PDB file of C-alpha atoms in Angstrom:
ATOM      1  CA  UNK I   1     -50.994  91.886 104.630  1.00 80.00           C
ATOM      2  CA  UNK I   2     -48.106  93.239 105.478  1.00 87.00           C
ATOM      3  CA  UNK I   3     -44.463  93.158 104.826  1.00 91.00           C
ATOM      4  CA  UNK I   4     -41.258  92.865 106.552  1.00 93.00           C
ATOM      5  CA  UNK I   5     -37.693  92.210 107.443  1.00 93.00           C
ATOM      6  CA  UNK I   6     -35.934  89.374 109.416  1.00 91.00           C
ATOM      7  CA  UNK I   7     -32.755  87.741 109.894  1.00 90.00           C
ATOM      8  CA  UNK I   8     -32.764  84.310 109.085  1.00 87.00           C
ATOM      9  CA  UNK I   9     -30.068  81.619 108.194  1.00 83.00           C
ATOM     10  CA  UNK I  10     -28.500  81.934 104.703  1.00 83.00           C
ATOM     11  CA  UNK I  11     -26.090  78.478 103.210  1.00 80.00           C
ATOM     12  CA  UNK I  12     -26.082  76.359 106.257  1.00 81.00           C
ATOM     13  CA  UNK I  13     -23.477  79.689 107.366  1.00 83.00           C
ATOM     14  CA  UNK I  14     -24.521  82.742 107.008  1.00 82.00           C
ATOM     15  CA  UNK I  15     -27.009  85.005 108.766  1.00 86.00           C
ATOM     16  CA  UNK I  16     -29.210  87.625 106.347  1.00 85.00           C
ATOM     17  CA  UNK I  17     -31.833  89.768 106.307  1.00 88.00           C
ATOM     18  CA  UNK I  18     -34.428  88.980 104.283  1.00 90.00           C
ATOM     19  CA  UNK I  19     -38.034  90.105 103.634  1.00 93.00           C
ATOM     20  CA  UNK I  20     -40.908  88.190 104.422  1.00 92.00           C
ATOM     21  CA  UNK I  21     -44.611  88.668 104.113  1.00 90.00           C
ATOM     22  CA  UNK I  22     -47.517  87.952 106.591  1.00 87.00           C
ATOM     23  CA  UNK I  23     -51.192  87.741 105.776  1.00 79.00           C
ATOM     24  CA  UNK I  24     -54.556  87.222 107.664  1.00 70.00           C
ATOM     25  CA  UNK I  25     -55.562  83.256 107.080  1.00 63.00           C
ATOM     26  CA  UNK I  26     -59.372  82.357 107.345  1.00 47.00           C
ATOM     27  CA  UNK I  27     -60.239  83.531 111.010  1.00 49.00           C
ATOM     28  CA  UNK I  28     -63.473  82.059 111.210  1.00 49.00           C
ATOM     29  CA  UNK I  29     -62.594  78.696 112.783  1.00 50.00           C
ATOM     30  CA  UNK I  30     -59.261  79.401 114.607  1.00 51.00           C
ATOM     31  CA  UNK I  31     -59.211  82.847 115.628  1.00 52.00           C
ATOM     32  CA  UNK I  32     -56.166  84.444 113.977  1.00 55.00           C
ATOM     33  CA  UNK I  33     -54.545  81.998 111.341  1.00 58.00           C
ATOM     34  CA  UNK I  34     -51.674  83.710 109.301  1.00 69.00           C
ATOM     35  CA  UNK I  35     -49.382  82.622 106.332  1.00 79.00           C
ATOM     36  CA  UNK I  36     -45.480  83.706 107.074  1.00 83.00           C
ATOM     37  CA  UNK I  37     -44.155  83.648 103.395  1.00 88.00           C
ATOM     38  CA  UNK I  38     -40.269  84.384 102.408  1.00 88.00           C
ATOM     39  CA  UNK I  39     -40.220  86.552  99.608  1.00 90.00           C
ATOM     40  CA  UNK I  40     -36.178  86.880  99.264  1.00 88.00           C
ATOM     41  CA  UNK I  41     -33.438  84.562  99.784  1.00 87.00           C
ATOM     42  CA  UNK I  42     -29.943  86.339 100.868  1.00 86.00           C
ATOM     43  CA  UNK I  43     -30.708  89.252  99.733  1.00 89.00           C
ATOM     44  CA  UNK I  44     -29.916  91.375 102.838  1.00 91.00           C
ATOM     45  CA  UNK I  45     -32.941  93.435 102.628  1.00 93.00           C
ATOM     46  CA  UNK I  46     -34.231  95.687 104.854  1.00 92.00           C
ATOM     47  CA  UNK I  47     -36.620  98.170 105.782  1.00 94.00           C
ATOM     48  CA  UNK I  48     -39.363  97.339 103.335  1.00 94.00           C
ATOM     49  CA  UNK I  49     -42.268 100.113 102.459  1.00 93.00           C
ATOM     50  CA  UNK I  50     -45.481  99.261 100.315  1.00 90.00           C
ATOM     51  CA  UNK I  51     -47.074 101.408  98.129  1.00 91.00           C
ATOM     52  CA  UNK I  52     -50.905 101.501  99.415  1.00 91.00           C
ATOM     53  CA  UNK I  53     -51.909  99.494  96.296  1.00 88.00           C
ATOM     54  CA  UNK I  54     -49.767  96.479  97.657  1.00 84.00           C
ATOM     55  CA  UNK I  55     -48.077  96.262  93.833  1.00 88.00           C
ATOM     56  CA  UNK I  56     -44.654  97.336  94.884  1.00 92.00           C
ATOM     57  CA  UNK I  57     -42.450  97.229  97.979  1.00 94.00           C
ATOM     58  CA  UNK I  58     -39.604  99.912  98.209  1.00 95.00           C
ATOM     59  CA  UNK I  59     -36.644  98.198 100.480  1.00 95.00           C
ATOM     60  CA  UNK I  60     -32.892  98.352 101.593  1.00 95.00           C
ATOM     61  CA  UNK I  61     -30.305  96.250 100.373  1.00 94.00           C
ATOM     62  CA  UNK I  62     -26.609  96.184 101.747  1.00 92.00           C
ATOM     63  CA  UNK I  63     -24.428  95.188  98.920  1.00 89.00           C
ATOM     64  CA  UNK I  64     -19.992  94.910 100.213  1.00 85.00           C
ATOM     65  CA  UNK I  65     -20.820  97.886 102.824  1.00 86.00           C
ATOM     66  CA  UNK I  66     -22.672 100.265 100.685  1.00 91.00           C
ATOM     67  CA  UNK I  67     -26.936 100.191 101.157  1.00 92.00           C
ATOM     68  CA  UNK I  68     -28.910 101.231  98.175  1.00 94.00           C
ATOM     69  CA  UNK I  69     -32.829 102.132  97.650  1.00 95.00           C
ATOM     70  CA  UNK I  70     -34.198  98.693  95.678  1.00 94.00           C
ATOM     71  CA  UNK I  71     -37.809  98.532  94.507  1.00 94.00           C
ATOM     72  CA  UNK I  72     -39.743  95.366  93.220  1.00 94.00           C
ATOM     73  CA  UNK I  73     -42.684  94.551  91.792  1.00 92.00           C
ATOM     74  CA  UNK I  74     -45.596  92.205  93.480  1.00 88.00           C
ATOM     75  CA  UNK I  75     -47.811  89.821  91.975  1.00 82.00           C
ATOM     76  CA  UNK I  76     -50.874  88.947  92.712  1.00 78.00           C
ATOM     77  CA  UNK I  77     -49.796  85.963  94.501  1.00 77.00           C
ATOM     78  CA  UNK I  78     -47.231  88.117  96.521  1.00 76.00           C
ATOM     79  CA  UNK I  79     -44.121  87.129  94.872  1.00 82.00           C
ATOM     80  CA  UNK I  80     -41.705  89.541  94.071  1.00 85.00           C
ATOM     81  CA  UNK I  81     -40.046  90.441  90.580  1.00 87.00           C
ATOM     82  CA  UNK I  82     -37.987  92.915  88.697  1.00 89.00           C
ATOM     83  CA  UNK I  83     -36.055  93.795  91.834  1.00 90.00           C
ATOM     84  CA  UNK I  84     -34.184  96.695  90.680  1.00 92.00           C
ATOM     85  CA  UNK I  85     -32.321  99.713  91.970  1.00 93.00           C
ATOM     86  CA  UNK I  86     -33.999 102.873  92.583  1.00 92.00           C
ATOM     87  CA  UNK I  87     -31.518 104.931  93.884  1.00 90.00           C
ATOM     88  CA  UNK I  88     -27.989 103.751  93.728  1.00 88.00           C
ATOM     89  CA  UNK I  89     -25.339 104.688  96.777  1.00 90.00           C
ATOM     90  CA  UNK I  90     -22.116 105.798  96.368  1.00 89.00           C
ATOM     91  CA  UNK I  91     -19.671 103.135  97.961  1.00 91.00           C
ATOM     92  CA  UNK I  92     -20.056 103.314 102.011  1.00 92.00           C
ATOM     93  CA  UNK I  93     -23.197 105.341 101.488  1.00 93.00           C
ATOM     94  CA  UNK I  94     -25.812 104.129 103.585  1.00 94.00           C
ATOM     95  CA  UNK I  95     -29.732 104.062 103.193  1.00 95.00           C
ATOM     96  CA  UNK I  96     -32.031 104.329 105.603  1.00 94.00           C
ATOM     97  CA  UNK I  97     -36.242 104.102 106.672  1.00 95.00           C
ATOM     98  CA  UNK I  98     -37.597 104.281 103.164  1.00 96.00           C
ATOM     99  CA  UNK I  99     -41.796 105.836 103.740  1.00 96.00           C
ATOM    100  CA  UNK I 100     -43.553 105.651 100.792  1.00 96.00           C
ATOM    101  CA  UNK I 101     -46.150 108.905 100.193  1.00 96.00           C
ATOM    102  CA  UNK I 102     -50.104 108.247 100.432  1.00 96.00           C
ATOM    103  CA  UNK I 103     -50.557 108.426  96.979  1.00 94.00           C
ATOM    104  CA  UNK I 104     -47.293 105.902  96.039  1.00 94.00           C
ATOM    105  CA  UNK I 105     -45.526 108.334  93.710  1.00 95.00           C
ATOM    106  CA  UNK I 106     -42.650 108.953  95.887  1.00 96.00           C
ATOM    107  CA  UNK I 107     -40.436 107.874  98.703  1.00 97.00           C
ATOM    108  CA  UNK I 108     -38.832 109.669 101.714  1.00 97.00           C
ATOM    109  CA  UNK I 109     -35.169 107.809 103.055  1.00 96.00           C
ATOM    110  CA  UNK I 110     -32.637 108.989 105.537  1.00 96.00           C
ATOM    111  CA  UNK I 111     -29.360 108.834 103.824  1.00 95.00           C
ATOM    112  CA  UNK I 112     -25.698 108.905 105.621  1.00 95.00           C
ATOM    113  CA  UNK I 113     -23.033 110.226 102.760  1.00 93.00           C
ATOM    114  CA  UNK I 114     -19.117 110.330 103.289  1.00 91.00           C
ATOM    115  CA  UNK I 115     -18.078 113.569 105.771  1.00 89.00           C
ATOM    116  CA  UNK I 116     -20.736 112.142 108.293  1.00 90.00           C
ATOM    117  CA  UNK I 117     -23.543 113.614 106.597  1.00 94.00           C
ATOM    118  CA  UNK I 118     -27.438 112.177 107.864  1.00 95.00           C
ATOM    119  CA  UNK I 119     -30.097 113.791 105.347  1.00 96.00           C
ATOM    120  CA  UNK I 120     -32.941 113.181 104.036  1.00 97.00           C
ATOM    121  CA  UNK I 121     -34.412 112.749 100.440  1.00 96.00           C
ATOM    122  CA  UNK I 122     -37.464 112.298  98.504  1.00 97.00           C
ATOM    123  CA  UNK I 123     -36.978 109.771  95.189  1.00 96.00           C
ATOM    124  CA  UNK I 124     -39.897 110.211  92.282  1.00 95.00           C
ATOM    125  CA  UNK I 125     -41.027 106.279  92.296  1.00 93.00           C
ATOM    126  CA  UNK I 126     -41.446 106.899  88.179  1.00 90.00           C
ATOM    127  CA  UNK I 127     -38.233 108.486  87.561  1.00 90.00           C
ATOM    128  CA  UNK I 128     -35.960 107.877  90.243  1.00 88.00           C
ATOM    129  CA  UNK I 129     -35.148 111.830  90.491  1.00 93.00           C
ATOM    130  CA  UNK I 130     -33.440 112.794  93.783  1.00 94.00           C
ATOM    131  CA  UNK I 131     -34.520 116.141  95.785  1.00 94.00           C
ATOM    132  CA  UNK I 132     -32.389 116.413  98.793  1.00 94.00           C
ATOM    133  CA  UNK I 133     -34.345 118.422 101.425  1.00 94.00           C
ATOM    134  CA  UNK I 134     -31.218 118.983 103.677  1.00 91.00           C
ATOM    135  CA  UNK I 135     -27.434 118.749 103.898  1.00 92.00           C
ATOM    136  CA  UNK I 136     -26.774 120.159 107.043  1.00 92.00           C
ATOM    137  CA  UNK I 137     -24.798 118.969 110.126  1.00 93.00           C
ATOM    138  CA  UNK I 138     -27.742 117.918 111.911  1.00 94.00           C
ATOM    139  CA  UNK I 139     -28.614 114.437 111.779  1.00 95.00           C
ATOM    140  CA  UNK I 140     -31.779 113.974 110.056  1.00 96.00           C
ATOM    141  CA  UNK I 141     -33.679 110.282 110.777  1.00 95.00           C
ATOM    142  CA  UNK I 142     -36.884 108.090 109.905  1.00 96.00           C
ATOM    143  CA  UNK I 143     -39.065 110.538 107.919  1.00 97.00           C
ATOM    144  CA  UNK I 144     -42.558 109.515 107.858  1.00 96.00           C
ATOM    145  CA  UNK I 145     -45.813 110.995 105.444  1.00 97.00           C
ATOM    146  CA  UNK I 146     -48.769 112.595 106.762  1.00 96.00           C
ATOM    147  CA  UNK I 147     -51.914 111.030 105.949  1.00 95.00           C
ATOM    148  CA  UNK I 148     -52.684 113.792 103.603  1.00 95.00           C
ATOM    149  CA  UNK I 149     -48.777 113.252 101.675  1.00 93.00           C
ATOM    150  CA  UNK I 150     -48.572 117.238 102.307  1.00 95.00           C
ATOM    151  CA  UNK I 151     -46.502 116.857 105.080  1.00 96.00           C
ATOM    152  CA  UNK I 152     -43.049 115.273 105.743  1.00 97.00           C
ATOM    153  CA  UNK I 153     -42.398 114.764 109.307  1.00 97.00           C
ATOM    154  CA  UNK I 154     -38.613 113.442 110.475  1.00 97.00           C
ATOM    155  CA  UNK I 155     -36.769 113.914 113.691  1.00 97.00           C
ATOM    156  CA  UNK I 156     -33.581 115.741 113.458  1.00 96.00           C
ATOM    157  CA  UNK I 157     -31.204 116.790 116.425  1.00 96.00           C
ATOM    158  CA  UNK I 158     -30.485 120.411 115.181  1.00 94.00           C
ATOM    159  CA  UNK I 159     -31.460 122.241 118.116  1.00 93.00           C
ATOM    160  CA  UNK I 160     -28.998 119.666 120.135  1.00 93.00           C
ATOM    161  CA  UNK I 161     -32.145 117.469 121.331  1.00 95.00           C
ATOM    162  CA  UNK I 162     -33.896 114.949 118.808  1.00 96.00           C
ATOM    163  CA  UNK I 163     -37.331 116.260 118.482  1.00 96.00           C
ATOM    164  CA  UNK I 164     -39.844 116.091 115.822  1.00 96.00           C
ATOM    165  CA  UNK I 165     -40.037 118.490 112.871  1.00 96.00           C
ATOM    166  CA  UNK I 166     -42.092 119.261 109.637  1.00 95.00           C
ATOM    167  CA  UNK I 167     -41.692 120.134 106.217  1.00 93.00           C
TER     168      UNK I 167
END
């Protein structure tokens, strides 16, 4: 299964992004059957990340300009509950590419803060603690785990040319 964000009509009006879900349907009779399901309404969600035991999805949400780190729980059906804020933004803040570590205790996000600021952070999934790894001029995008969760890789232009970089 997997999870993820479209933009889809909202009150006959608007347009939103909302998250979806997609699962493998019995294959055995029509080759590749799936189930599309909706799993928020309006929300403007984004950028969804599940921990590996499929029990929580860590997402964007743009609330009046400002994008925040949300987290929600999964039942066993799929359904999502207890949407809450894990890390809220500043107004204008804006969150970005949340990866969830291997082991589902934390999450890496780029983050773009007032003065122009693009960093990125690591949020405790438990306690919703902050470590900021950089707040530099360089502009710091889509961190991503190593399979291991020792390793933090993110590209960053602070030679002058986007490459790829560890931590």
């Amino acid at each position: 299964e997997m999870v993820f964000a479209s933009v889809v009509p909202f009150a006959r009006v608007y347009r939103r992004s909302d998250l979806f879900s997609l699962s493998r349907g019995d294959t055995s009779q029509s080759g590749s059957e799936s189930e599309r399901r909706r799993l928020t309404i309006g929300l403007r969600a984004t950028a969804p990340s599940l921990l590996p035991n499929g029990q929580r999805v860590v997402f964007t949400r743009n609330d009046r300009g400002t994008t925040s780190l949300m987290t929600a729980e999964r039942s066993a059906e799929g359904e999502l509950s207890a949407v809450r804020t894990l890390v809220a933004s500043d107004p204008w803040d804006q969150v970005f590419t949340p990866s969830v570590s291997p082991d589902g205790s934390r999450v890496a996000y780029s983050v773009w803060t007032a003065g122009g600021f693009r960093d990125i952070r690591i949020a405790d999934l438990q306690t919703g603690q902050i470590t900021e790894l950089m707040h530099d001029r360089a502009l710091d995008t889509n961190p991503c785990w190593s399979k291991s969760g020792e390793r933090l890789y993110f590209s960053s232009d602070r030679t002058g040319i986007f490459t790829i970089y560890q931590i």
